[in-house]
Amino acid sequence: MSVHDYVRRRFVSSAYAEPVDLAGKKIIVTGASAGSLGFETARTLAQWGASVVVTTRSNAGAAVEAIQGQLQEAGARQRVDAHALDLSQRDSVISFVRWFVEAHGDSLDVLVNNAGIHLDLLSRWKEPRLTDDGFEIQWRTNYLGTAHLTHLLLPLLEQTGQATSDARIVNVVSHLHVKGSNDDLFGATRPYRSWEAYGNSKLALMHMTNELQRRYAHKSHVQAYCLHPGSVFTNVAGRGLEGTGFIEKARNALSPVEAFFLKTAEEGAQTQVYCASQPRLRGGLYYEECKLAEASKEAANAEIAARLWNETQAWLGA
């Protein structure tokens, strides 16, 4: 073992999911641009035999071409398909689901909600950056858009769960959910800070995970999981980070150091692969490094989860 590999293993912890035969499984992975966590998640699941559909905000075909090339090199021939999806746009979510049903039928085994954006800590956005419909963009994309997509795909997941007793929703959150506050989920109570807004969006996803588990695990055998992938080195576009020119230049200059101490995208994808694939895995829980982890106390507030669910359903018009 080289000195480089020894030092990196000493400082960068990364568990790997055990391979599982996923032949016959139909899986959606959102946010799968080349070099991203979603890309590596989709590649691994397809290599294990699943039929995978990936989404990107643009140029979805490039992700498919890259994944197919890697699958061919590995000797696999599973189908990978793609479609554009912008979670911040209601019409885009509806269009994607319609396309999926027409192209792939009315069943789905696993939904991996990986897509999201993250405005930088030193972002130029000192005030909330709003979407066309008036929401802070991280909240609109990471939480509301994901909730909308999940809501529309739930009937397909329920159908699979009732037939096979194993359908799954995997929500990629972050340890930065600790930056969020339950008080802010129903209207801002603090001055705007982009990382706290990001934390709010991930905290909300954790509440959604718990409520999905409570409502659908017993009724329809749909299990819900949330996870922290770890600190991962991917390109700026892959991470969804947007910052100032100075910050981007500084990050580029320091990227070799950053890459040494952070996980690769392949390493970071392991826990979401684990949650999407491992048999008899307990749902309604928070995972990290392919094992159970401890979430914040705020994420365990069942009353807040139920209230947020009801308000989100009202927004969705459900």
Coordinates of C-alpha atoms in Angstrom, one line a residue:
M1 CA 0.0 0.0 0.0
S2 CA 1.4 3.4 -1.0
V3 CA 1.8 6.2 1.6
H4 CA -0.9 8.1 -0.2
D5 CA -3.4 5.3 0.2
Y6 CA -2.4 4.6 3.8
V7 CA -2.8 8.2 4.8
R8 CA -6.1 8.6 2.9
R9 CA -7.6 5.5 4.5
R10 CA -6.5 6.7 7.9
F11 CA -8.4 10.0 7.5
V12 CA -11.2 9.2 5.1
S13 CA -13.7 6.6 6.3
S14 CA -15.9 4.9 3.7
A15 CA -18.0 1.8 4.1
Y16 CA -19.1 -0.1 1.0
A17 CA -22.5 -1.7 0.3
E18 CA -22.6 -5.4 -0.3
P19 CA -23.6 -6.3 -3.9
V20 CA -27.2 -7.5 -4.3
D21 CA -28.9 -9.1 -7.3
L22 CA -31.3 -6.4 -8.4
A23 CA -32.5 -8.1 -11.6
G24 CA -36.1 -7.1 -12.3
K25 CA -36.0 -4.0 -10.1
K26 CA -37.0 -0.7 -11.6
I27 CA -35.3 2.3 -10.0
I28 CA -35.3 6.1 -10.4
V29 CA -32.3 8.1 -9.4
T30 CA -32.7 11.9 -9.5
G31 CA -29.7 14.3 -10.0
A32 CA -27.4 12.0 -11.9
S33 CA -25.1 14.3 -13.8
A34 CA -21.7 12.9 -14.6
G35 CA -19.3 12.8 -11.6
S36 CA -22.1 13.2 -9.1
L37 CA -23.4 11.0 -6.3
G38 CA -26.5 10.3 -8.3
F39 CA -24.4 9.1 -11.3
E40 CA -22.4 6.7 -9.1
T41 CA -25.6 5.5 -7.4
A42 CA -27.2 4.8 -10.8
R43 CA -24.1 3.1 -12.2
T44 CA -23.8 0.8 -9.3
L45 CA -27.5 -0.2 -9.1
A46 CA -27.5 -0.8 -12.9
Q47 CA -24.3 -2.9 -12.6
W48 CA -26.1 -5.0 -10.0
G49 CA -28.9 -5.7 -12.5
A50 CA -31.5 -3.0 -12.0
S51 CA -33.3 -1.1 -14.7
V52 CA -32.4 2.5 -13.9
V53 CA -33.9 5.8 -14.9
V54 CA -31.8 8.9 -14.2
T55 CA -32.7 12.6 -14.2
T56 CA -30.7 15.7 -14.6
R57 CA -31.7 19.3 -15.0
S58 CA -30.2 19.4 -18.5
N59 CA -28.4 17.1 -20.9
A60 CA -29.8 13.9 -19.4
G61 CA -28.6 12.0 -22.4
A62 CA -24.9 12.7 -21.5
A63 CA -25.4 10.9 -18.2
V64 CA -26.9 7.9 -19.9
E65 CA -24.1 7.7 -22.4
A66 CA -21.5 7.9 -19.7
I67 CA -23.2 5.2 -17.5
Q68 CA -23.7 2.9 -20.5
G69 CA -20.1 3.2 -21.4
Q70 CA -19.0 2.2 -17.9
L71 CA -21.5 -0.7 -17.8
Q72 CA -20.2 -2.0 -21.1
E73 CA -16.6 -1.9 -19.8
A74 CA -17.8 -3.9 -16.7
G75 CA -19.6 -6.4 -19.0
A76 CA -23.2 -5.4 -17.9
R77 CA -26.0 -4.7 -20.3
Q78 CA -28.7 -3.3 -18.1
R79 CA -31.0 -0.6 -19.5
V80 CA -30.4 3.0 -18.4
D81 CA -32.8 5.7 -19.5
A82 CA -33.0 9.4 -18.7
H83 CA -35.2 12.4 -18.8
A84 CA -34.8 16.1 -17.8
L85 CA -36.2 17.1 -14.4
D86 CA -36.1 20.5 -12.7
L87 CA -37.5 20.0 -9.2
S88 CA -38.1 23.7 -8.8
Q89 CA -40.6 23.7 -11.6
R90 CA -44.0 22.1 -11.0
D91 CA -44.6 21.5 -14.7
S92 CA -41.3 19.8 -15.1
V93 CA -42.1 17.3 -12.3
I94 CA -45.5 16.5 -13.8
S95 CA -44.0 16.1 -17.2
F96 CA -41.3 13.7 -15.9
V97 CA -43.9 11.5 -14.2
R98 CA -46.1 11.3 -17.2
W99 CA -43.1 10.4 -19.4
F100 CA -42.0 7.7 -16.9
V101 CA -45.4 6.0 -16.8
E102 CA -45.7 6.1 -20.6
A103 CA -42.1 4.8 -21.1
H104 CA -41.7 2.4 -18.2
G105 CA -45.2 1.4 -17.0
D106 CA -47.1 1.9 -13.8
S107 CA -44.8 0.3 -11.2
L108 CA -41.6 1.4 -9.5
D109 CA -39.4 -0.5 -7.0
V110 CA -37.2 2.3 -5.6
L111 CA -37.1 6.1 -5.8
V112 CA -33.8 7.6 -4.9
N113 CA -34.3 11.3 -4.2
N114 CA -30.7 12.4 -4.7
A115 CA -31.2 15.7 -6.6
G116 CA -30.7 19.0 -4.8
I117 CA -28.9 22.3 -4.7
H118 CA -26.7 23.9 -2.1
L119 CA -25.9 27.6 -2.1
D120 CA -22.5 28.3 -0.8
L121 CA -21.7 29.4 2.8
L122 CA -20.1 32.6 1.4
S123 CA -22.6 32.9 -1.3
R124 CA -23.4 36.3 -2.9
W125 CA -27.0 35.5 -1.9
K126 CA -27.4 37.6 1.3
E127 CA -31.2 37.6 0.8
P128 CA -33.3 34.6 -0.2
R129 CA -33.0 33.6 -3.8
L130 CA -36.6 33.0 -4.9
T131 CA -38.1 30.8 -7.5
D132 CA -40.8 32.0 -9.9
D133 CA -43.5 30.9 -7.5
G134 CA -42.0 32.8 -4.5
F135 CA -40.1 30.1 -2.5
E136 CA -36.5 30.2 -1.4
I137 CA -34.8 28.1 -4.0
Q138 CA -33.2 25.4 -1.8
W139 CA -36.5 24.8 0.0
R140 CA -38.4 24.8 -3.3
T141 CA -35.9 22.3 -5.0
N142 CA -34.7 20.1 -2.1
Y143 CA -37.9 19.8 -0.2
L144 CA -41.0 20.9 -2.1
G145 CA -39.9 19.6 -5.5
T146 CA -38.9 16.3 -3.9
A147 CA -42.2 16.0 -2.0
H148 CA -44.1 16.7 -5.2
L149 CA -42.2 14.1 -7.2
T150 CA -42.6 11.5 -4.4
H151 CA -46.3 12.3 -4.1
L152 CA -46.9 11.6 -7.8
L153 CA -44.9 8.4 -7.8
L154 CA -46.4 7.0 -4.6
P155 CA -49.2 5.1 -6.4
L156 CA -46.5 3.3 -8.4
L157 CA -44.5 2.5 -5.3
E158 CA -47.6 1.3 -3.5
Q159 CA -48.5 -1.0 -6.3
T160 CA -45.0 -2.6 -6.2
G161 CA -45.0 -2.7 -2.4
Q162 CA -48.3 -4.5 -2.3
A163 CA -47.1 -7.0 -4.9
T164 CA -43.6 -7.7 -3.6
S165 CA -43.6 -6.3 0.0
D166 CA -40.5 -4.3 -0.9
A167 CA -40.8 -0.8 -2.4
R168 CA -38.5 2.0 -1.2
I169 CA -38.1 5.7 -1.0
V170 CA -34.5 6.8 -0.3
N171 CA -34.0 10.5 0.6
V172 CA -30.5 11.9 0.5
V173 CA -30.2 14.4 3.3
S174 CA -27.2 15.8 5.1
H175 CA -25.6 16.1 8.6
L176 CA -26.3 19.8 7.9
H177 CA -29.9 19.2 8.9
V178 CA -28.6 20.2 12.3
K179 CA -28.4 23.8 10.9
G180 CA -32.1 23.7 10.3
S181 CA -34.8 24.6 12.8
N182 CA -38.3 23.3 13.2
D183 CA -39.4 26.9 13.9
D184 CA -38.3 27.9 10.4
L185 CA -40.2 25.2 8.5
F186 CA -43.4 27.2 8.6
G187 CA -41.9 30.7 8.0
A188 CA -38.5 32.2 8.6
T189 CA -37.8 33.2 12.2
R190 CA -34.1 34.1 11.7
P191 CA -32.1 36.4 9.4
Y192 CA -31.4 34.6 6.1
R193 CA -28.3 32.4 5.9
S194 CA -27.9 30.1 2.9
W195 CA -26.6 27.1 4.9
E196 CA -29.3 27.4 7.5
A197 CA -31.8 27.5 4.6
Y198 CA -30.2 24.4 3.2
G199 CA -30.4 22.7 6.6
N200 CA -34.1 23.5 6.8
S201 CA -34.7 21.8 3.5
K202 CA -32.9 18.7 4.6
L203 CA -34.5 18.7 8.0
A204 CA -37.9 18.8 6.2
L205 CA -36.9 15.8 4.1
M206 CA -36.1 13.9 7.3
H207 CA -39.6 14.7 8.6
M208 CA -41.0 13.6 5.3
T209 CA -39.1 10.3 5.6
N210 CA -40.6 9.6 9.0
E211 CA -44.1 10.5 7.9
L212 CA -43.9 8.3 4.8
Q213 CA -42.8 5.4 6.9
R214 CA -45.6 6.0 9.4
R215 CA -48.2 6.2 6.7
Y216 CA -47.1 3.7 4.1
A217 CA -44.8 1.0 5.6
H218 CA -47.5 -1.1 7.1
K219 CA -50.3 -0.1 4.7
S220 CA -48.4 -0.7 1.4
H221 CA -45.0 -2.1 2.3
V222 CA -43.3 1.1 1.1
Q223 CA -40.2 1.7 3.3
A224 CA -38.7 5.2 3.6
Y225 CA -35.0 5.9 4.4
C226 CA -32.9 9.0 4.8
L227 CA -29.1 9.2 4.8
H228 CA -26.0 11.4 5.0
P229 CA -23.6 10.5 2.2
G230 CA -20.6 12.0 4.0
S231 CA -18.3 14.8 2.9
V232 CA -17.8 14.2 -0.8
F233 CA -15.5 15.7 -3.4
T234 CA -17.4 16.3 -6.7
N235 CA -17.3 19.1 -9.2
V236 CA -19.2 22.3 -8.3
A237 CA -22.0 21.5 -10.8
G238 CA -22.3 18.0 -9.4
R239 CA -22.7 19.3 -5.9
G240 CA -25.2 21.9 -6.9
L241 CA -23.1 24.5 -5.2
E242 CA -23.3 28.1 -6.4
G243 CA -21.1 30.8 -5.0
T244 CA -19.0 33.9 -5.7
G245 CA -16.3 33.9 -8.3
F246 CA -13.7 34.3 -5.6
I247 CA -15.0 31.2 -3.7
E248 CA -15.0 29.2 -6.9
K249 CA -11.4 30.2 -7.8
A250 CA -10.3 29.4 -4.2
R251 CA -12.0 26.0 -4.3
N252 CA -10.4 25.2 -7.7
A253 CA -6.9 26.1 -6.3
L254 CA -7.4 24.0 -3.2
S255 CA -9.2 21.1 -5.0
P256 CA -6.2 18.7 -4.8
V257 CA -6.1 19.1 -1.1
E258 CA -9.9 18.9 -0.8
A259 CA -9.9 15.7 -3.0
F260 CA -7.4 14.0 -0.7
F261 CA -9.5 14.5 2.5
L262 CA -13.0 14.0 1.1
K263 CA -14.7 11.0 -0.3
T264 CA -14.9 10.3 -4.0
A265 CA -18.4 10.3 -5.6
E266 CA -18.2 6.5 -5.7
E267 CA -17.5 6.3 -1.9
G268 CA -20.1 8.9 -1.1
A269 CA -22.8 7.0 -3.0
Q270 CA -22.4 3.8 -1.0
T271 CA -25.0 4.6 1.8
Q272 CA -27.7 5.5 -0.7
V273 CA -26.9 2.3 -2.7
Y274 CA -27.1 0.5 0.7
C275 CA -30.5 1.9 1.5
A276 CA -31.8 1.2 -2.0
S277 CA -30.6 -2.4 -2.1
Q278 CA -30.0 -4.2 1.1
P279 CA -32.6 -6.8 2.1
R280 CA -34.7 -6.4 5.2
L281 CA -33.4 -3.0 6.0
R282 CA -35.3 -1.0 8.7
G283 CA -37.1 2.0 7.4
G284 CA -38.0 5.3 9.0
L285 CA -34.4 5.7 10.1
Y286 CA -31.3 7.8 9.4
Y287 CA -28.2 6.1 7.9
E288 CA -24.5 7.0 7.5
E289 CA -21.6 4.9 6.5
C290 CA -24.0 2.0 5.6
K291 CA -25.3 1.8 9.2
L292 CA -27.7 3.5 11.5
A293 CA -26.7 7.0 12.6
E294 CA -28.0 9.5 15.2
A295 CA -30.2 12.3 13.8
S296 CA -30.9 15.6 15.6
K297 CA -33.6 15.8 18.2
E298 CA -35.5 18.2 16.0
A299 CA -35.7 15.5 13.3
A300 CA -37.5 13.2 15.7
N301 CA -40.4 15.5 16.4
A302 CA -43.5 13.6 15.2
E303 CA -45.8 16.5 15.8
I304 CA -43.8 18.7 13.5
A305 CA -43.6 15.9 10.9
A306 CA -47.3 15.5 10.8
R307 CA -47.9 19.3 10.6
L308 CA -45.4 19.7 7.8
W309 CA -46.9 16.7 5.9
N310 CA -50.4 18.3 6.1
E311 CA -49.2 21.7 5.0
T312 CA -47.3 20.2 2.1
Q313 CA -50.2 18.1 1.0
A314 CA -52.3 21.3 1.0
W315 CA -49.7 23.0 -1.2
L316 CA -49.7 20.0 -3.5
G317 CA -53.5 20.1 -3.7
A318 CA -53.8 16.5 -2.5

